[in-house]
CSV table of C-alpha atoms in Angstrom, one decimal:
chain,number,residue,atom,x,y,z
A,193,MET,CA,10.3,-20.0,17.1
A,194,LYS,CA,14.1,-20.0,17.8
A,195,GLU,CA,16.7,-18.0,20.1
A,196,GLY,CA,17.4,-14.3,19.0
A,197,LYS,CA,21.2,-15.2,19.6
A,198,LEU,CA,20.7,-18.4,17.3
A,199,LEU,CA,19.2,-16.1,14.7
A,200,LEU,CA,22.0,-13.7,15.1
A,201,SER,CA,24.2,-15.7,14.5
A,202,GLU,CA,23.0,-17.6,11.3
A,203,LEU,CA,22.5,-14.1,9.9
A,204,GLU,CA,26.1,-13.1,10.6
A,205,GLN,CA,27.0,-16.7,8.9
A,206,GLY,CA,25.2,-15.8,6.0
A,207,ILE,CA,22.9,-18.8,6.2
A,208,HIS,CA,19.8,-16.8,5.0
A,209,ASP,CA,21.4,-14.5,2.5
A,210,GLU,CA,19.6,-16.4,-0.5
A,211,TRP,CA,16.1,-16.3,1.2
A,212,LEU,CA,16.8,-12.5,2.0
A,213,LYS,CA,17.8,-11.8,-1.8
A,214,ASP,CA,14.6,-13.7,-2.9
A,215,ILE,CA,12.6,-11.3,-0.5
A,216,TYR,CA,14.3,-8.0,-1.6
A,217,VAL,CA,15.0,-8.9,-5.1
A,218,ASP,CA,18.2,-7.1,-5.5
A,219,GLU,CA,21.4,-9.0,-4.3
A,220,SER,CA,22.9,-5.6,-3.4
A,221,LEU,CA,20.3,-5.0,-0.8
A,222,VAL,CA,21.4,-8.0,1.2
A,223,GLU,CA,24.0,-6.9,3.4
A,224,GLY,CA,22.0,-4.3,4.6
A,225,GLN,CA,18.9,-5.9,5.1
A,226,LYS,CA,21.2,-8.5,7.6
A,227,LYS,CA,22.4,-5.3,9.4
A,228,ARG,CA,18.6,-4.3,9.5
A,229,TYR,CA,17.6,-7.5,10.8
A,230,GLU,CA,20.2,-8.0,13.4
A,231,LYS,CA,19.8,-4.3,14.8
A,232,ALA,CA,15.7,-5.1,14.9
A,233,ILE,CA,16.7,-8.3,16.9
A,234,ARG,CA,19.1,-6.6,19.4
A,235,ARG,CA,16.4,-3.9,19.8
A,236,TYR,CA,13.7,-6.4,20.9
A,237,GLU,CA,16.1,-7.9,23.3
A,238,GLU,CA,17.0,-4.6,24.7
A,239,LEU,CA,13.0,-3.9,25.3
A,240,PHE,CA,11.6,-7.2,25.8
A,241,GLY,CA,14.7,-9.6,27.1
A,242,ASN,CA,15.9,-12.6,25.4
A,243,GLY,CA,14.0,-15.5,24.4
A,244,GLN,CA,12.6,-17.1,21.7
A,245,ILE,CA,11.2,-14.9,18.7
A,246,GLU,CA,9.8,-15.1,15.2
A,247,VAL,CA,10.3,-12.3,12.4
A,248,TYR,CA,7.5,-11.3,10.2
A,249,SER,CA,7.6,-8.6,7.3
A,250,ALA,CA,4.9,-7.2,5.2
A,251,PRO,CA,5.9,-5.1,2.0
A,252,GLY,CA,4.7,-1.5,1.3
A,253,ARG,CA,2.7,-1.1,-2.3
A,254,SER,CA,2.6,0.6,-5.3
A,255,GLU,CA,-0.6,1.2,-7.4
A,256,VAL,CA,0.2,1.0,-10.9
A,257,GLY,CA,-3.5,1.4,-12.5
A,258,GLY,CA,-6.9,1.9,-11.2
A,259,ASN,CA,-6.3,5.4,-8.9
A,260,HIS,CA,-9.3,5.4,-6.6
A,261,THR,CA,-11.4,2.9,-8.4
A,262,ASP,CA,-11.4,0.4,-5.5
A,263,HIS,CA,-14.3,2.2,-3.2
A,264,GLN,CA,-16.4,2.2,-6.3
A,265,TYR,CA,-16.0,-1.9,-6.7
A,266,GLY,CA,-13.6,-1.3,-9.7
A,267,ARG,CA,-10.6,-2.7,-11.1
A,268,VAL,CA,-7.1,-2.3,-10.0
A,269,LEU,CA,-3.5,-3.3,-11.0
A,270,ALA,CA,-0.7,-3.0,-8.2
A,271,THR,CA,2.3,-4.5,-6.9
A,272,SER,CA,4.2,-5.1,-3.7
A,273,ILE,CA,7.2,-3.4,-3.5
A,274,ASN,CA,10.8,-4.4,-1.7
A,275,LEU,CA,10.3,-1.6,1.0
A,276,ASP,CA,8.7,-3.3,4.0
A,277,ALA,CA,7.8,-3.1,7.8
A,278,ILE,CA,9.5,-5.9,9.7
A,279,ALA,CA,8.4,-6.9,13.0
A,280,VAL,CA,10.6,-9.2,15.8
A,281,VAL,CA,7.8,-11.0,18.0
A,282,GLY,CA,7.7,-13.1,21.3
A,283,LEU,CA,5.1,-14.3,23.3
A,284,HIS,CA,4.4,-13.4,26.9
A,285,GLU,CA,2.1,-14.3,29.8
A,286,GLU,CA,-0.1,-11.1,30.0
A,287,ASN,CA,-3.5,-10.5,28.2
A,288,CYS,CA,-2.3,-7.6,25.9
A,289,ILE,CA,-0.5,-6.8,22.5
A,290,GLN,CA,2.7,-4.5,23.2
A,291,ILE,CA,4.2,-3.0,20.0
A,292,LEU,CA,6.8,-0.6,19.7
A,293,SER,CA,7.6,1.0,16.5
A,294,GLU,CA,10.9,2.8,15.7
A,295,GLY,CA,10.7,6.3,16.7
A,296,TYR,CA,7.8,6.0,18.5
A,297,GLU,CA,6.1,5.3,22.1
A,298,MET,CA,5.2,1.7,23.4
A,299,LEU,CA,1.4,0.6,22.6
A,300,SER,CA,-0.1,-1.8,24.7
A,301,VAL,CA,-3.7,-2.9,23.6
A,302,ASP,CA,-5.5,-5.1,26.0
A,303,LEU,CA,-7.1,-8.1,24.7
A,304,SER,CA,-9.8,-8.5,27.1
A,305,ASP,CA,-11.8,-5.6,25.4
A,306,LEU,CA,-11.5,-5.4,21.7
A,307,SER,CA,-14.5,-3.1,21.2
A,308,LYS,CA,-13.8,0.2,19.3
A,309,ARG,CA,-12.6,3.1,21.5
A,310,GLU,CA,-13.4,6.8,20.2
A,311,GLU,CA,-9.9,7.9,21.9
A,312,GLU,CA,-8.2,5.7,19.6
A,313,ARG,CA,-9.7,7.0,16.6
A,314,GLU,CA,-6.8,8.0,14.0
A,315,THR,CA,-4.2,6.1,16.4
A,316,THR,CA,-2.0,3.0,15.7
A,317,ALA,CA,-3.8,1.8,18.8
A,318,GLY,CA,-6.7,1.8,17.0
A,319,LEU,CA,-5.7,-0.1,14.0
A,320,ILE,CA,-4.0,-3.0,16.3
A,321,ARG,CA,-7.2,-3.2,18.4
A,322,GLY,CA,-9.2,-3.4,14.9
A,323,VAL,CA,-6.9,-6.1,13.6
A,324,ALA,CA,-7.3,-8.1,16.4
A,325,ALA,CA,-11.2,-7.9,16.7
A,326,GLY,CA,-11.9,-8.2,13.1
A,327,LEU,CA,-9.7,-11.6,13.0
A,328,GLU,CA,-11.5,-12.6,16.2
A,329,LYS,CA,-14.9,-11.9,14.5
A,330,ILE,CA,-14.2,-14.5,11.8
A,331,GLY,CA,-12.7,-17.1,14.2
A,332,PHE,CA,-9.0,-16.2,14.4
A,333,PRO,CA,-8.6,-14.9,17.8
A,334,VAL,CA,-5.3,-13.6,19.6
A,335,ARG,CA,-4.8,-16.6,22.2
A,336,GLN,CA,-1.9,-15.1,24.1
A,337,GLY,CA,-0.4,-11.8,24.5
A,338,PHE,CA,3.1,-11.0,22.5
A,339,ASN,CA,5.6,-8.4,22.0
A,340,ALA,CA,6.8,-6.6,19.0
A,341,TYR,CA,9.3,-4.5,17.7
A,342,VAL,CA,8.6,-2.9,14.6
A,343,THR,CA,11.1,-0.9,12.1
A,344,SER,CA,10.0,-0.1,8.5
A,345,ASN,CA,11.0,1.8,5.5
A,346,VAL,CA,8.1,2.0,3.9
A,347,LEU,CA,7.9,6.0,3.5
A,348,ILE,CA,5.5,7.4,5.8
A,349,GLY,CA,2.8,9.7,4.2
A,350,ALA,CA,4.0,9.2,1.1
A,351,GLY,CA,1.7,7.2,-0.7
A,352,LEU,CA,3.3,3.6,-0.2
A,353,SER,CA,0.5,2.4,2.2
A,354,SER,CA,2.7,2.4,5.1
A,355,SER,CA,-0.6,2.1,7.4
A,356,ALA,CA,-1.6,-0.9,5.4
A,357,ALA,CA,1.5,-2.4,5.3
A,358,PHE,CA,1.5,-1.9,9.5
A,359,GLU,CA,-2.0,-3.7,9.5
A,360,VAL,CA,-1.1,-6.6,7.3
A,361,LEU,CA,2.0,-7.0,9.5
A,362,VAL,CA,-0.1,-7.1,12.4
A,363,GLY,CA,-2.5,-9.8,10.9
A,364,THR,CA,0.4,-12.0,9.8
A,365,ILE,CA,1.7,-12.0,13.0
A,366,ILE,CA,-1.5,-13.1,14.6
A,367,SER,CA,-1.8,-15.7,11.5
A,368,GLY,CA,1.7,-17.0,12.3
A,369,LEU,CA,2.0,-16.9,15.9
A,370,PHE,CA,-1.8,-18.6,16.5
A,371,HIS,CA,-2.9,-20.2,13.2
A,372,GLU,CA,0.1,-22.0,11.4
A,373,ILE,CA,0.2,-19.0,9.1
A,374,LYS,CA,-3.2,-20.2,7.5
A,375,ILE,CA,-5.2,-17.1,7.5
A,376,ASP,CA,-5.8,-16.2,3.6
A,377,ALA,CA,-4.0,-13.4,2.5
A,378,VAL,CA,-6.9,-11.8,1.1
A,379,GLU,CA,-9.0,-12.2,4.3
A,380,ILE,CA,-5.9,-10.4,6.3
A,381,ALA,CA,-6.6,-7.7,3.4
A,382,LYS,CA,-9.9,-7.3,4.4
A,383,ILE,CA,-9.6,-7.3,8.3
A,384,ALA,CA,-7.1,-4.6,7.7
A,385,GLN,CA,-9.5,-2.4,5.8
A,386,TYR,CA,-12.0,-3.1,8.5
A,387,ALA,CA,-9.6,-1.9,11.2
A,388,GLU,CA,-8.8,1.4,9.0
A,389,ASN,CA,-12.4,2.2,8.3
A,390,GLU,CA,-14.0,1.3,11.6
A,391,TYR,CA,-11.3,1.7,14.1
A,392,PHE,CA,-9.1,4.2,12.8
A,393,GLY,CA,-12.0,6.1,11.0
A,394,LYS,CA,-10.6,6.2,7.6
A,395,PRO,CA,-12.9,5.5,4.6
A,396,CYS,CA,-10.2,3.7,2.6
A,397,GLY,CA,-10.6,1.1,-0.2
A,398,LEU,CA,-9.4,-2.6,0.0
A,399,MET,CA,-6.7,-2.1,-2.9
A,400,ASP,CA,-3.8,-1.1,-0.4
A,401,GLN,CA,-4.2,-3.8,1.9
A,402,THR,CA,-4.8,-6.5,-0.8
A,403,ALA,CA,-1.5,-5.3,-2.5
A,404,CYS,CA,0.3,-5.5,0.4
A,405,SER,CA,-0.8,-8.6,1.9
A,406,VAL,CA,-1.0,-10.9,-1.4
A,407,GLY,CA,2.4,-9.8,-3.1
A,408,GLY,CA,3.6,-9.8,-6.5
A,409,MET,CA,2.1,-7.8,-9.2
A,410,ILE,CA,-1.7,-8.3,-9.1
A,411,ARG,CA,-5.0,-7.3,-10.9
A,412,ILE,CA,-8.0,-7.2,-8.7
A,413,ASP,CA,-11.7,-6.8,-9.6
A,414,PHE,CA,-13.8,-5.2,-6.8
A,415,LYS,CA,-17.0,-5.8,-8.5
A,416,ASP,CA,-17.9,-8.3,-5.8
A,417,PRO,CA,-16.2,-6.4,-2.4
A,418,LYS,CA,-16.8,-9.4,-0.2
A,419,ALA,CA,-15.1,-11.8,-2.4
A,420,PRO,CA,-12.8,-9.6,-4.8
A,421,VAL,CA,-11.0,-11.4,-7.7
A,422,VAL,CA,-7.0,-11.4,-7.5
A,423,ASP,CA,-4.7,-12.6,-10.4
A,424,LYS,CA,-1.0,-12.5,-10.6
A,425,VAL,CA,0.2,-11.0,-13.4
A,426,SER,CA,3.7,-11.9,-14.6
A,427,VAL,CA,6.1,-9.1,-15.7
A,428,ASP,CA,9.8,-8.4,-15.3
A,429,PHE,CA,10.7,-4.9,-16.0
A,430,ASP,CA,14.3,-5.4,-16.4
A,431,SER,CA,13.4,-7.8,-19.7
A,432,TYR,CA,12.2,-4.1,-20.9
A,433,HIS,CA,15.0,-2.4,-19.7
A,434,TYR,CA,12.7,-0.1,-17.5
A,435,SER,CA,12.8,0.5,-14.0
A,436,LEU,CA,9.8,1.4,-11.4
A,437,CYS,CA,10.9,4.9,-9.5
A,438,ILE,CA,8.8,6.3,-6.8
A,439,VAL,CA,9.5,10.0,-6.1
A,440,ASP,CA,8.8,11.4,-2.4
A,441,THR,CA,8.0,15.0,-3.0
A,442,LYS,CA,8.0,15.5,0.8
A,443,GLY,CA,4.5,16.3,1.2
A,444,SER,CA,2.4,14.7,4.2
A,445,HIS,CA,-0.6,12.7,3.8
A,446,SER,CA,-1.4,13.4,7.7
A,447,ASP,CA,-3.9,16.5,7.4
A,448,LEU,CA,-5.6,14.8,4.3
A,449,THR,CA,-8.2,12.9,5.4
A,450,ASP,CA,-11.2,15.1,4.6
A,451,ASP,CA,-9.7,15.2,0.7
A,452,TYR,CA,-9.6,11.4,0.7
A,453,ALA,CA,-13.3,11.1,2.1
A,454,GLN,CA,-14.6,13.5,-0.5
A,455,ILE,CA,-13.4,11.1,-3.5
A,456,PRO,CA,-15.6,8.0,-2.7
A,457,SER,CA,-18.6,10.7,-1.2
A,458,GLU,CA,-18.8,12.5,-4.6
A,459,MET,CA,-18.5,9.5,-6.6
A,460,LYS,CA,-21.2,8.0,-4.4
A,461,ALA,CA,-23.5,11.1,-4.7
A,462,ALA,CA,-23.0,10.7,-8.5
A,463,ALA,CA,-24.1,7.1,-8.4
A,464,ALA,CA,-27.0,7.7,-6.1
A,465,CYS,CA,-28.4,9.8,-9.3
A,466,PHE,CA,-29.0,6.4,-10.7
A,467,GLY,CA,-30.5,4.9,-7.7
A,468,LYS,CA,-27.0,3.0,-7.2
A,469,THR,CA,-24.4,2.6,-4.5
A,470,VAL,CA,-21.4,2.9,-6.4
A,471,LEU,CA,-20.4,3.8,-9.9
A,472,ARG,CA,-19.6,0.1,-11.2
A,473,GLU,CA,-23.1,-0.3,-10.7
A,474,VAL,CA,-24.0,2.6,-13.3
A,475,ASP,CA,-24.1,2.2,-17.0
A,476,ARG,CA,-21.6,4.7,-18.3
A,477,ASP,CA,-23.9,5.4,-21.5
A,478,GLU,CA,-26.7,6.5,-19.2
A,479,PHE,CA,-24.5,8.5,-17.0
A,480,MET,CA,-23.4,10.6,-20.3
A,481,LYS,CA,-26.8,11.0,-21.0
A,482,LYS,CA,-27.9,12.6,-17.6
A,483,ILE,CA,-24.7,14.5,-17.2
A,484,PRO,CA,-26.9,17.9,-16.5
A,485,GLU,CA,-28.9,15.9,-14.1
A,486,VAL,CA,-26.0,14.8,-12.1
A,487,ARG,CA,-24.0,18.2,-12.1
A,488,GLU,CA,-27.5,19.8,-10.4
A,489,LYS,CA,-27.9,17.2,-7.9
A,490,ALA,CA,-23.9,16.1,-7.0
A,491,GLY,CA,-21.9,18.9,-8.4
A,492,ASP,CA,-19.6,19.3,-11.1
A,493,ARG,CA,-16.6,18.0,-9.5
A,494,ALA,CA,-18.5,14.8,-8.8
A,495,VAL,CA,-19.1,14.5,-12.8
A,496,LEU,CA,-15.4,15.0,-13.2
A,497,ARG,CA,-14.6,12.2,-10.8
A,498,SER,CA,-17.2,10.0,-12.1
A,499,LEU,CA,-15.8,10.3,-15.8
A,500,HIS,CA,-12.3,9.5,-14.6
A,501,PHE,CA,-13.7,6.2,-12.8
A,502,PHE,CA,-15.3,4.9,-16.0
A,503,SER,CA,-12.1,5.7,-17.9
A,504,GLU,CA,-9.7,4.2,-15.5
A,505,ASN,CA,-11.5,1.4,-14.5
A,506,ASP,CA,-11.5,0.2,-17.9
A,507,ARG,CA,-7.9,1.1,-18.3
A,508,ALA,CA,-6.5,-0.8,-15.3
A,509,ALA,CA,-8.1,-3.5,-17.0
A,510,ALA,CA,-6.1,-2.9,-20.3
A,511,GLU,CA,-2.7,-2.4,-18.5
A,512,ALA,CA,-2.8,-5.7,-17.0
A,513,GLN,CA,-3.7,-7.3,-20.4
A,514,ALA,CA,-1.2,-5.5,-22.0
A,515,LEU,CA,1.7,-6.9,-19.4
A,516,SER,CA,0.2,-10.0,-20.1
A,517,GLU,CA,0.7,-10.1,-23.8
A,518,ASP,CA,4.1,-8.6,-23.7
A,519,ARG,CA,2.8,-5.3,-25.1
A,520,PHE,CA,4.7,-3.0,-23.1
A,521,GLY,CA,4.5,0.2,-25.0
A,522,GLU,CA,0.8,0.1,-24.9
A,523,PHE,CA,1.3,-0.2,-21.1
A,524,LEU,CA,3.4,2.8,-20.8
A,525,SER,CA,0.7,4.7,-22.9
A,526,LEU,CA,-2.2,3.6,-20.5
A,527,VAL,CA,0.0,4.9,-17.8
A,528,LYS,CA,0.4,8.2,-19.1
A,529,GLU,CA,-3.4,8.4,-19.8
A,530,SER,CA,-4.1,7.4,-16.2
A,531,GLY,CA,-1.8,10.3,-15.0
A,532,GLU,CA,-3.4,12.8,-17.0
A,533,SER,CA,-7.0,11.9,-16.0
A,534,SER,CA,-6.0,11.7,-12.2
A,535,PHE,CA,-4.5,15.3,-12.8
A,536,GLN,CA,-7.5,16.8,-15.0
A,537,PHE,CA,-10.5,14.9,-13.8
A,538,LEU,CA,-9.9,13.2,-10.6
A,539,GLN,CA,-8.2,16.3,-9.4
A,540,ASN,CA,-6.2,14.6,-6.5
A,541,VAL,CA,-2.7,16.2,-7.2
A,542,TYR,CA,-3.1,18.8,-4.8
A,543,THR,CA,-5.5,20.1,-1.9
A,544,ASN,CA,-7.6,23.1,-2.8
A,545,LYS,CA,-7.1,24.2,1.2
A,546,ASP,CA,-3.1,24.7,0.2
A,547,VAL,CA,-2.9,25.6,-3.4
A,548,GLN,CA,1.0,27.0,-2.6
A,549,ASN,CA,2.2,23.6,-1.7
A,550,GLN,CA,1.9,21.5,-4.8
A,551,GLY,CA,5.1,19.1,-4.6
A,552,VAL,CA,3.3,16.3,-6.5
A,553,SER,CA,2.5,18.9,-9.4
A,554,VAL,CA,5.8,20.2,-9.5
A,555,GLY,CA,7.1,16.3,-9.8
A,556,LEU,CA,5.0,15.7,-12.6
A,557,ALA,CA,5.7,18.8,-14.4
A,558,VAL,CA,9.4,18.4,-13.8
A,559,SER,CA,9.5,14.6,-14.8
A,560,ALA,CA,7.4,15.1,-18.2
A,561,SER,CA,9.7,18.0,-19.3
A,562,ILE,CA,12.9,16.0,-18.7
A,563,LEU,CA,11.6,12.1,-19.5
A,564,GLY,CA,10.4,12.8,-23.3
A,565,GLU,CA,10.7,9.3,-24.9
A,566,ASN,CA,12.5,7.8,-21.8
A,567,GLY,CA,9.4,7.1,-19.7
A,568,VAL,CA,5.9,8.1,-18.2
A,569,CYS,CA,5.0,9.4,-15.1
A,570,ARG,CA,1.4,9.8,-13.1
A,571,VAL,CA,0.2,10.8,-9.3
A,572,HIS,CA,0.9,7.7,-7.0
A,573,GLY,CA,-1.6,6.4,-5.0
A,574,GLY,CA,-4.1,8.5,-3.1
A,575,GLY,CA,-2.8,11.8,-4.0
A,576,PHE,CA,-2.8,15.4,-2.9
A,577,ALA,CA,0.7,15.0,-1.4
A,578,GLY,CA,3.4,12.3,-1.2
A,579,THR,CA,4.9,10.4,-4.2
A,580,ILE,CA,4.5,10.4,-8.1
A,581,GLN,CA,5.5,7.3,-9.7
A,582,ALA,CA,7.5,7.0,-13.1
A,583,PHE,CA,8.6,4.1,-15.6
A,584,VAL,CA,12.1,5.3,-16.8
A,585,LYS,CA,14.2,3.4,-19.3
A,586,ASN,CA,17.4,2.2,-17.2
A,587,SER,CA,19.5,4.1,-19.3
A,588,PHE,CA,17.9,7.3,-17.9
A,589,VAL,CA,17.5,6.6,-14.5
A,590,GLU,CA,20.6,7.6,-13.1
A,591,GLU,CA,19.8,11.1,-15.0
A,592,TYR,CA,16.1,11.2,-13.6
A,593,ARG,CA,17.3,10.4,-10.0
A,594,THR,CA,19.7,13.2,-10.2
A,595,VAL,CA,17.4,16.1,-11.6
A,596,LEU,CA,14.4,14.9,-9.3
A,597,ASP,CA,16.7,14.7,-6.2
A,598,SER,CA,17.8,18.2,-6.9
A,599,VAL,CA,14.3,19.1,-6.8
A,600,PHE,CA,13.4,17.4,-3.6
A,601,GLY,CA,16.3,16.7,-1.7
A,602,GLU,CA,18.9,13.5,-1.9
A,603,GLY,CA,17.2,10.2,-1.5
A,604,ALA,CA,13.8,11.5,-2.9
A,605,CYS,CA,14.1,9.2,-5.9
A,606,HIS,CA,13.4,5.5,-5.1
A,607,VAL,CA,14.5,2.9,-7.7
A,608,LEU,CA,12.3,0.0,-6.5
A,609,LYS,CA,11.6,-3.8,-7.1
A,610,VAL,CA,8.4,-5.7,-7.5
A,611,ARG,CA,8.6,-7.9,-4.5
A,612,PRO,CA,7.3,-11.5,-5.3
A,613,TYR,CA,5.8,-11.8,-1.6
A,614,GLY,CA,3.1,-9.8,0.5
A,615,GLY,CA,2.8,-10.5,4.5
A,616,ILE,CA,5.2,-13.3,5.5
A,617,ARG,CA,7.0,-15.1,8.4
A,618,VAL,CA,10.6,-14.7,7.4
A,619,PHE,CA,12.3,-16.6,10.3
């Protein structure tokens, strides 16, 4: 820990410029990040007073392949991005965690009782309590109360996993303050998922949290969900003269919990027709032979979503392999196939509860109409609302950004970088 005034002085002097460039992967962002960190430190001091502090960061993520495969113990290709949540943190003597996130009210979580509370379902307090409880269960307790001021530029409700970034941030803070930053990144991801499943009440898979916690471009195989296999994939999109673009179609995920829950529920209903728990355990050829039975027992959408799973599970592995073997053109073709499968079979591009609001569909249609040979696009993340993803030739990025911003508003199109770090202690 160090005094806030000392850290402010170091930031102003440029002592940490190279480290910030390393984190955010773009020299042009360093000055803006310095001002962001300085503002956060000053806001912390306004809230909690002067004293010794530490600063933590956890990134958002972009799912590159494996749309809704993780909860069926499938394969995923994902990357952390250079948008993140940061927290300025300091210890105190009270037995509670106090967190104020920019734009929200102060939250206080009593550490004397970390049991699940129904009134905290679907709340940030529930996530904080869930992470603290989960880490305590595996032998990493919160040993003292702490204060935190959090600010995030990860788009909320837009498919970049702002909630997973926050959960990982809390887990990383606990790891840093009390356990010498030694809690394994995948373990933090598992606890973050536990908090979201059990305390928040959202039945998410483990992909979001793993991508945010581990960092970099990674392939994940969830065949054994208690011990997922995580491998780094080395890739430099700039070397192919392509950029990763995420377009915010300005739809919110806040009222879509039921839509998300129905996807794993229907896939599991299809798996149950074969006496299995998840589709990863079902033989694809056997499934094809028994489609009439699955239609009768689980419904047609369950059949379509299952067919998406089988192809997407193979496709995620093929995408990672293509990148590893420098076959970028093949990778782009697979991304395009992924988007088509999600739209047609997974059917997570808009909610049937509000068919007149289809921002994601509009974003995909406009992108496809203007990209041509200049890139590919797909629905991004959980779907139904939020963002689309596009891999766009650098020479076409500004034209793409201009058109998409004209449809969804200035600043809708974000040109991002693959961040090499997951949850970290920055200072």
